[in-house]
Short mmCIF file of C-alpha atoms in Angstrom, two decimals:
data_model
loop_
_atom_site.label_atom_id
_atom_site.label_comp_id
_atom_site.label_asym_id
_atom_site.label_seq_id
_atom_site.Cartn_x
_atom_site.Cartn_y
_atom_site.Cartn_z
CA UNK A 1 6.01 19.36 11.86
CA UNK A 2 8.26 19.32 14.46
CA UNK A 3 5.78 20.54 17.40
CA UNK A 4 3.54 17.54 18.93
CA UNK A 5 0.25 17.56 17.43
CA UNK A 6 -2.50 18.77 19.33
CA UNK A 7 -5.67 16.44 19.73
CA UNK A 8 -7.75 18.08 16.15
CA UNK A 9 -4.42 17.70 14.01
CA UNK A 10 -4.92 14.01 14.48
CA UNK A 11 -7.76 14.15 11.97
CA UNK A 12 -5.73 15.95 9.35
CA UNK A 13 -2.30 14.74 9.55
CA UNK A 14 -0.60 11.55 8.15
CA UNK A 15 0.08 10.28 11.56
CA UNK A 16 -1.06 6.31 11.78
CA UNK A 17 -2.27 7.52 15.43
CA UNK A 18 -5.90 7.06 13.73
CA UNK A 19 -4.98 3.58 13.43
CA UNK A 20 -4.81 2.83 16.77
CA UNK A 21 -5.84 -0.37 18.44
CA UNK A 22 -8.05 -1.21 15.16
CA UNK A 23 -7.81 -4.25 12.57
CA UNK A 24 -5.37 -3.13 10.06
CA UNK A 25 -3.80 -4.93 6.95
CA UNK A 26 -0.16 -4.81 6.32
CA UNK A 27 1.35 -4.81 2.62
CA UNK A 28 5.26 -5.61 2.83
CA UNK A 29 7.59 -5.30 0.15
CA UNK A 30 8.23 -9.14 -0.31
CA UNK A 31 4.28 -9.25 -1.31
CA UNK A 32 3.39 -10.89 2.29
CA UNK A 33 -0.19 -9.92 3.59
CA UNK A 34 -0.12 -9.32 7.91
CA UNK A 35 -3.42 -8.40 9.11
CA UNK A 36 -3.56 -7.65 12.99
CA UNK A 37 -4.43 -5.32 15.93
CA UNK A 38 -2.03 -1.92 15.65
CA UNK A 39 -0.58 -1.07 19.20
CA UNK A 40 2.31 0.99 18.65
CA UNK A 41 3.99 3.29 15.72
CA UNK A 42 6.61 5.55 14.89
CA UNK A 43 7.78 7.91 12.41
CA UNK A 44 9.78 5.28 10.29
CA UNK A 45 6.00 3.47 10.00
CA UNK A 46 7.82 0.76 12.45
CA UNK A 47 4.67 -1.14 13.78
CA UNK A 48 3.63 -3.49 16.07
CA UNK A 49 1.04 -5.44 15.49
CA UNK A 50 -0.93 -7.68 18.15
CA UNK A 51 -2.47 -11.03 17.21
CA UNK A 52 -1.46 -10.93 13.75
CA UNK A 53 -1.59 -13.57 11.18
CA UNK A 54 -0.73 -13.54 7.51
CA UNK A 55 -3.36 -13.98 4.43
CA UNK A 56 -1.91 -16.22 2.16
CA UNK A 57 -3.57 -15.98 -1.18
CA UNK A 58 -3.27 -18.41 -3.89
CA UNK A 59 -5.94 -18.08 -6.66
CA UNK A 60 -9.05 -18.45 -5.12
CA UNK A 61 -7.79 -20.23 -1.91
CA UNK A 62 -6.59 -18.68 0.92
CA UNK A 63 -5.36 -19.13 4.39
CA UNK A 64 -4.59 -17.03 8.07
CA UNK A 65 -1.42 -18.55 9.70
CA UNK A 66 -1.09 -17.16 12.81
CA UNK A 67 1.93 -14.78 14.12
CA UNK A 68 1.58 -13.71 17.40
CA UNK A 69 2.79 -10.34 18.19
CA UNK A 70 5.01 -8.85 15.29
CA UNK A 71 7.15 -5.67 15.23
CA UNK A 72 7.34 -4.62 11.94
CA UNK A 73 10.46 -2.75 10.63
CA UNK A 74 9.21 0.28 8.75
CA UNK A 75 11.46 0.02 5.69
CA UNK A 76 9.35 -2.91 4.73
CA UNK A 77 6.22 -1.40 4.60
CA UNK A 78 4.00 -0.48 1.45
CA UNK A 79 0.74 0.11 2.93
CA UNK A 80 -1.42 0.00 6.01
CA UNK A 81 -4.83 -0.25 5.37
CA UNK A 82 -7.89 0.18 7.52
CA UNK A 83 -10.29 -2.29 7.46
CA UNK A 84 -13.86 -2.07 7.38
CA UNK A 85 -15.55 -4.70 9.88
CA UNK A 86 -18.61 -3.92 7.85
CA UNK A 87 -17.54 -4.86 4.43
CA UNK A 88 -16.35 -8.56 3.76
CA UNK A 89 -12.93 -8.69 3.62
CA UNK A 90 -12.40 -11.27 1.00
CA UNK A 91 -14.45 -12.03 -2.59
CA UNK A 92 -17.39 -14.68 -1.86
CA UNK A 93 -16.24 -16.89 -4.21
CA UNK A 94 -13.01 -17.49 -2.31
CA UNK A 95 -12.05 -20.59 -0.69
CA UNK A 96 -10.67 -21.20 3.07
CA UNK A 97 -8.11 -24.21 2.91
CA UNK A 98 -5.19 -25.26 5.77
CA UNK A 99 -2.16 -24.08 5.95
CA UNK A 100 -0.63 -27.48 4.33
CA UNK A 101 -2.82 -26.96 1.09
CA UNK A 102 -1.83 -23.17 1.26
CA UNK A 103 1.57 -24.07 1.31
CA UNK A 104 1.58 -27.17 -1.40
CA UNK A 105 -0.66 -24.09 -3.65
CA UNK A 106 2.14 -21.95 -2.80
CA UNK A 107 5.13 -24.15 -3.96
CA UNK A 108 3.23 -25.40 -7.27
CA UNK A 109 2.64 -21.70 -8.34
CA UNK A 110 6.41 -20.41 -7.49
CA UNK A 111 7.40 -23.66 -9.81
CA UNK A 112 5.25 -22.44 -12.45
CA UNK A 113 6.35 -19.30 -12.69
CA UNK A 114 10.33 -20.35 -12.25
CA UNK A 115 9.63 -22.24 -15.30
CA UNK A 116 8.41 -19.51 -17.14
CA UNK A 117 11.05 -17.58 -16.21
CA UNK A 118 13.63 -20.04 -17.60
CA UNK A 119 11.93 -20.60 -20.50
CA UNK A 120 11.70 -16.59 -21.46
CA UNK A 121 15.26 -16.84 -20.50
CA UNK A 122 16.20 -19.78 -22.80
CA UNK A 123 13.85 -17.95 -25.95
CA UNK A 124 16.00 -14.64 -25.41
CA UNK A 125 18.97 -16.33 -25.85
CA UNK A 126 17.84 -17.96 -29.01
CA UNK A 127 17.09 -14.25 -29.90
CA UNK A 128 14.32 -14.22 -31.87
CA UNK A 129 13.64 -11.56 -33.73
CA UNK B 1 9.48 21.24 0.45
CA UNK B 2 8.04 22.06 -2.96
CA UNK B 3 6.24 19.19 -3.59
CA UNK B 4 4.69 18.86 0.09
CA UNK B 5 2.90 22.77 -0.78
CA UNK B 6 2.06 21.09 -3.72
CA UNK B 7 0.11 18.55 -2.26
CA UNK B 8 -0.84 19.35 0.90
CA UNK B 9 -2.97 22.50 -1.78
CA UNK B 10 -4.19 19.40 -3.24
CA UNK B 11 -6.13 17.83 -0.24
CA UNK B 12 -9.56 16.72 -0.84
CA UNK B 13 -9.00 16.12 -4.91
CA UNK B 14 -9.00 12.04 -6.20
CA UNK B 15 -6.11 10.78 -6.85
CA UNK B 16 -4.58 7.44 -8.26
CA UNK B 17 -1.74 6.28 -6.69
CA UNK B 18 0.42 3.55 -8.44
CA UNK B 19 2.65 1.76 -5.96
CA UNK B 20 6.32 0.24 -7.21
CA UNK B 21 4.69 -2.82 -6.96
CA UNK B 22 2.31 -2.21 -9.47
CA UNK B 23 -0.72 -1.84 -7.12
CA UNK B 24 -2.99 1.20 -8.09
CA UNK B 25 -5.32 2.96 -5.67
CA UNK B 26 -7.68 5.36 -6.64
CA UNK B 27 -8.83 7.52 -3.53
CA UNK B 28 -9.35 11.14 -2.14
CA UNK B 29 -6.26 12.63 -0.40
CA UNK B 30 -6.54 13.30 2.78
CA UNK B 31 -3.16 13.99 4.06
CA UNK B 32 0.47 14.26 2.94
CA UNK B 33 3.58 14.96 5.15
CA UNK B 34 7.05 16.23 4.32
CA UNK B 35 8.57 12.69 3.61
CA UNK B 36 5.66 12.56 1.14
CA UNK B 37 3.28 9.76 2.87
CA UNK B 38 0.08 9.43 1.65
CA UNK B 39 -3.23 9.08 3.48
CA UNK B 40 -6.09 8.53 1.14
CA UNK B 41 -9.72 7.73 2.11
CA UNK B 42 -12.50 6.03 0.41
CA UNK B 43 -10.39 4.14 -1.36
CA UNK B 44 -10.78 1.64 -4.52
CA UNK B 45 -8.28 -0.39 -6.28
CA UNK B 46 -8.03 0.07 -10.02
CA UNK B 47 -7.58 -3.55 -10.46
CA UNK B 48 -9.56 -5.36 -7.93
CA UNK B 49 -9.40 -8.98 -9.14
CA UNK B 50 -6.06 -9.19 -9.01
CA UNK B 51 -5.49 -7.74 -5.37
CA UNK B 52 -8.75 -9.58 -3.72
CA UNK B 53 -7.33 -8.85 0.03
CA UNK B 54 -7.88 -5.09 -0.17
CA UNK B 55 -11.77 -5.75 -0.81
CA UNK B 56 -13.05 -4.13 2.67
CA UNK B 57 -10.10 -1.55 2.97
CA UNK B 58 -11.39 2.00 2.46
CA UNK B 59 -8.92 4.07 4.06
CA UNK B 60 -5.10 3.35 4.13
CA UNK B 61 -1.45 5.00 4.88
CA UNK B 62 0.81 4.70 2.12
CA UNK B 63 4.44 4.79 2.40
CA UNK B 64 6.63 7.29 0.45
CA UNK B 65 9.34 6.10 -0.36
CA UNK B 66 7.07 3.26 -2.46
CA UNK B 67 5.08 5.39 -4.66
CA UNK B 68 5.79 5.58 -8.24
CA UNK B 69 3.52 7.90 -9.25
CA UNK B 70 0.44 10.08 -8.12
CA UNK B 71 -1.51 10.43 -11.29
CA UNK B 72 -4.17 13.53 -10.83
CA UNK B 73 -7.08 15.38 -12.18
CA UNK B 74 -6.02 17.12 -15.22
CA UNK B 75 -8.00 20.59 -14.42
CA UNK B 76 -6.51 19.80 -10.84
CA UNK B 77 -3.28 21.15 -11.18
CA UNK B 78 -2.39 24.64 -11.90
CA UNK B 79 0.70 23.95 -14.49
CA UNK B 80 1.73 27.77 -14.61
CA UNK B 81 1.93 28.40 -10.26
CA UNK B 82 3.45 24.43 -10.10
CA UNK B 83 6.45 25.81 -13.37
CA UNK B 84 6.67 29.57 -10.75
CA UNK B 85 7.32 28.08 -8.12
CA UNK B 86 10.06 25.36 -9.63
CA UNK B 87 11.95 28.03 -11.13
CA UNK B 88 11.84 30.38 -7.38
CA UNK B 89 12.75 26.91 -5.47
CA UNK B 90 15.72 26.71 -8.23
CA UNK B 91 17.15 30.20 -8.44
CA UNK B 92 16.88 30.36 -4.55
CA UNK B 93 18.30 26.63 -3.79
#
């Protein structure tokens, strides 16, 4: 492993080299979505990503806000995915709204589920059995 | 060490790989290195509805250090060499 890979081992190994200068998706730890261009890698899966945006996805509405360039601290990262330009990359029945509605979908959902969570909190306190 | 033998023998089997955040991917393994990353190809996740953004991804790179488990063909793993080679790795580390 600690030899430079030759030009075959590129097919075999886990290196994101394969990625290269294609579309890729980006799963972070906080949930967030990045899809963009991969230029550059390392061996902490630090990447930097070229003309990427984030999918926001609430229910069946979603929305690309556009980044910019990102470098993306490794230590973040759950998955990079490759995706296939020839496959759609989102359900049909899914709906394109602005970033505005994304956002106002965004803050009623975190509301909702702040409220469940205070409500499970307020039921374990009763202690039901 | 151990663990990377063990799966790098395991290369071209299907796998499901459950993530820490609950996300389960069901794919063939195509490469593992020693911090334990995962490459899988031809990928599908288990429960597509509720992860609608990895719809066109069919190959991906997953991160060690956030897999909770790697859930495998039961006739896939040889229990008796995997319990051998524990008990060398232990006597020997």
């Amino acid at each position: 492993m600690s030899s430079w890979a030759g030009p075959e081992d590129i097919y075999l190994s886990t290196s994101l080299a394969s990625y290269l200068d294609r579309k890729i998706l980006v799963l972070l730890r906080d949930g967030r979505k990045l899809m963009g261009t991969l230029r550059s890698f390392d061996q902490f899966a630090n990447a930097v990503l070229e003309g990427a945006c984030e999918r926001v996805i609430v229910g069946e509405q979603y929305c690309d806000i556009p980044l910019g360039l990102y470098v993306i601290r490794g230590e973040n990262v759950v998955l990079i995915g490759d995706l296939d330009t020839e496959r759609e990359e989102l359900p049909p029945n899914m709906i394109r709204v602005s970033e505005t509605e994304i956002k106002r979908a965004q803050k009623v959902e975190r509301e909702a589920s702040e409220l469940r969570g205070t409500m499970r909190k307020r039921m374990e306190f009763l202690d039901f059995d | 060490m151990l663990f990377f033998s063990y799966f790098k023998d395991l290369v071209g089997q299907e796998v499901t790989v459950e993530l820490k955040n609950d996300l389960a991917i069901r794919g063939t393994l195509h490469s593992v290195d020693q911090y334990l990353n995962i490459k899988l190809e031809n990928t599908r996740v288990v429960d597509q509805d509720k992860f609608p953004h990895m719809l066109s991804v069919r190959n991906c790179f997953i991160r060690g250090s956030v897999v909770r488990y790697v859930q495998l063909p039961p006739d896939g793993v040889d229990v008796d060499l995997l319990h051998d080679a524990a008990r060398r790795e232990a006597r020997g580390g």
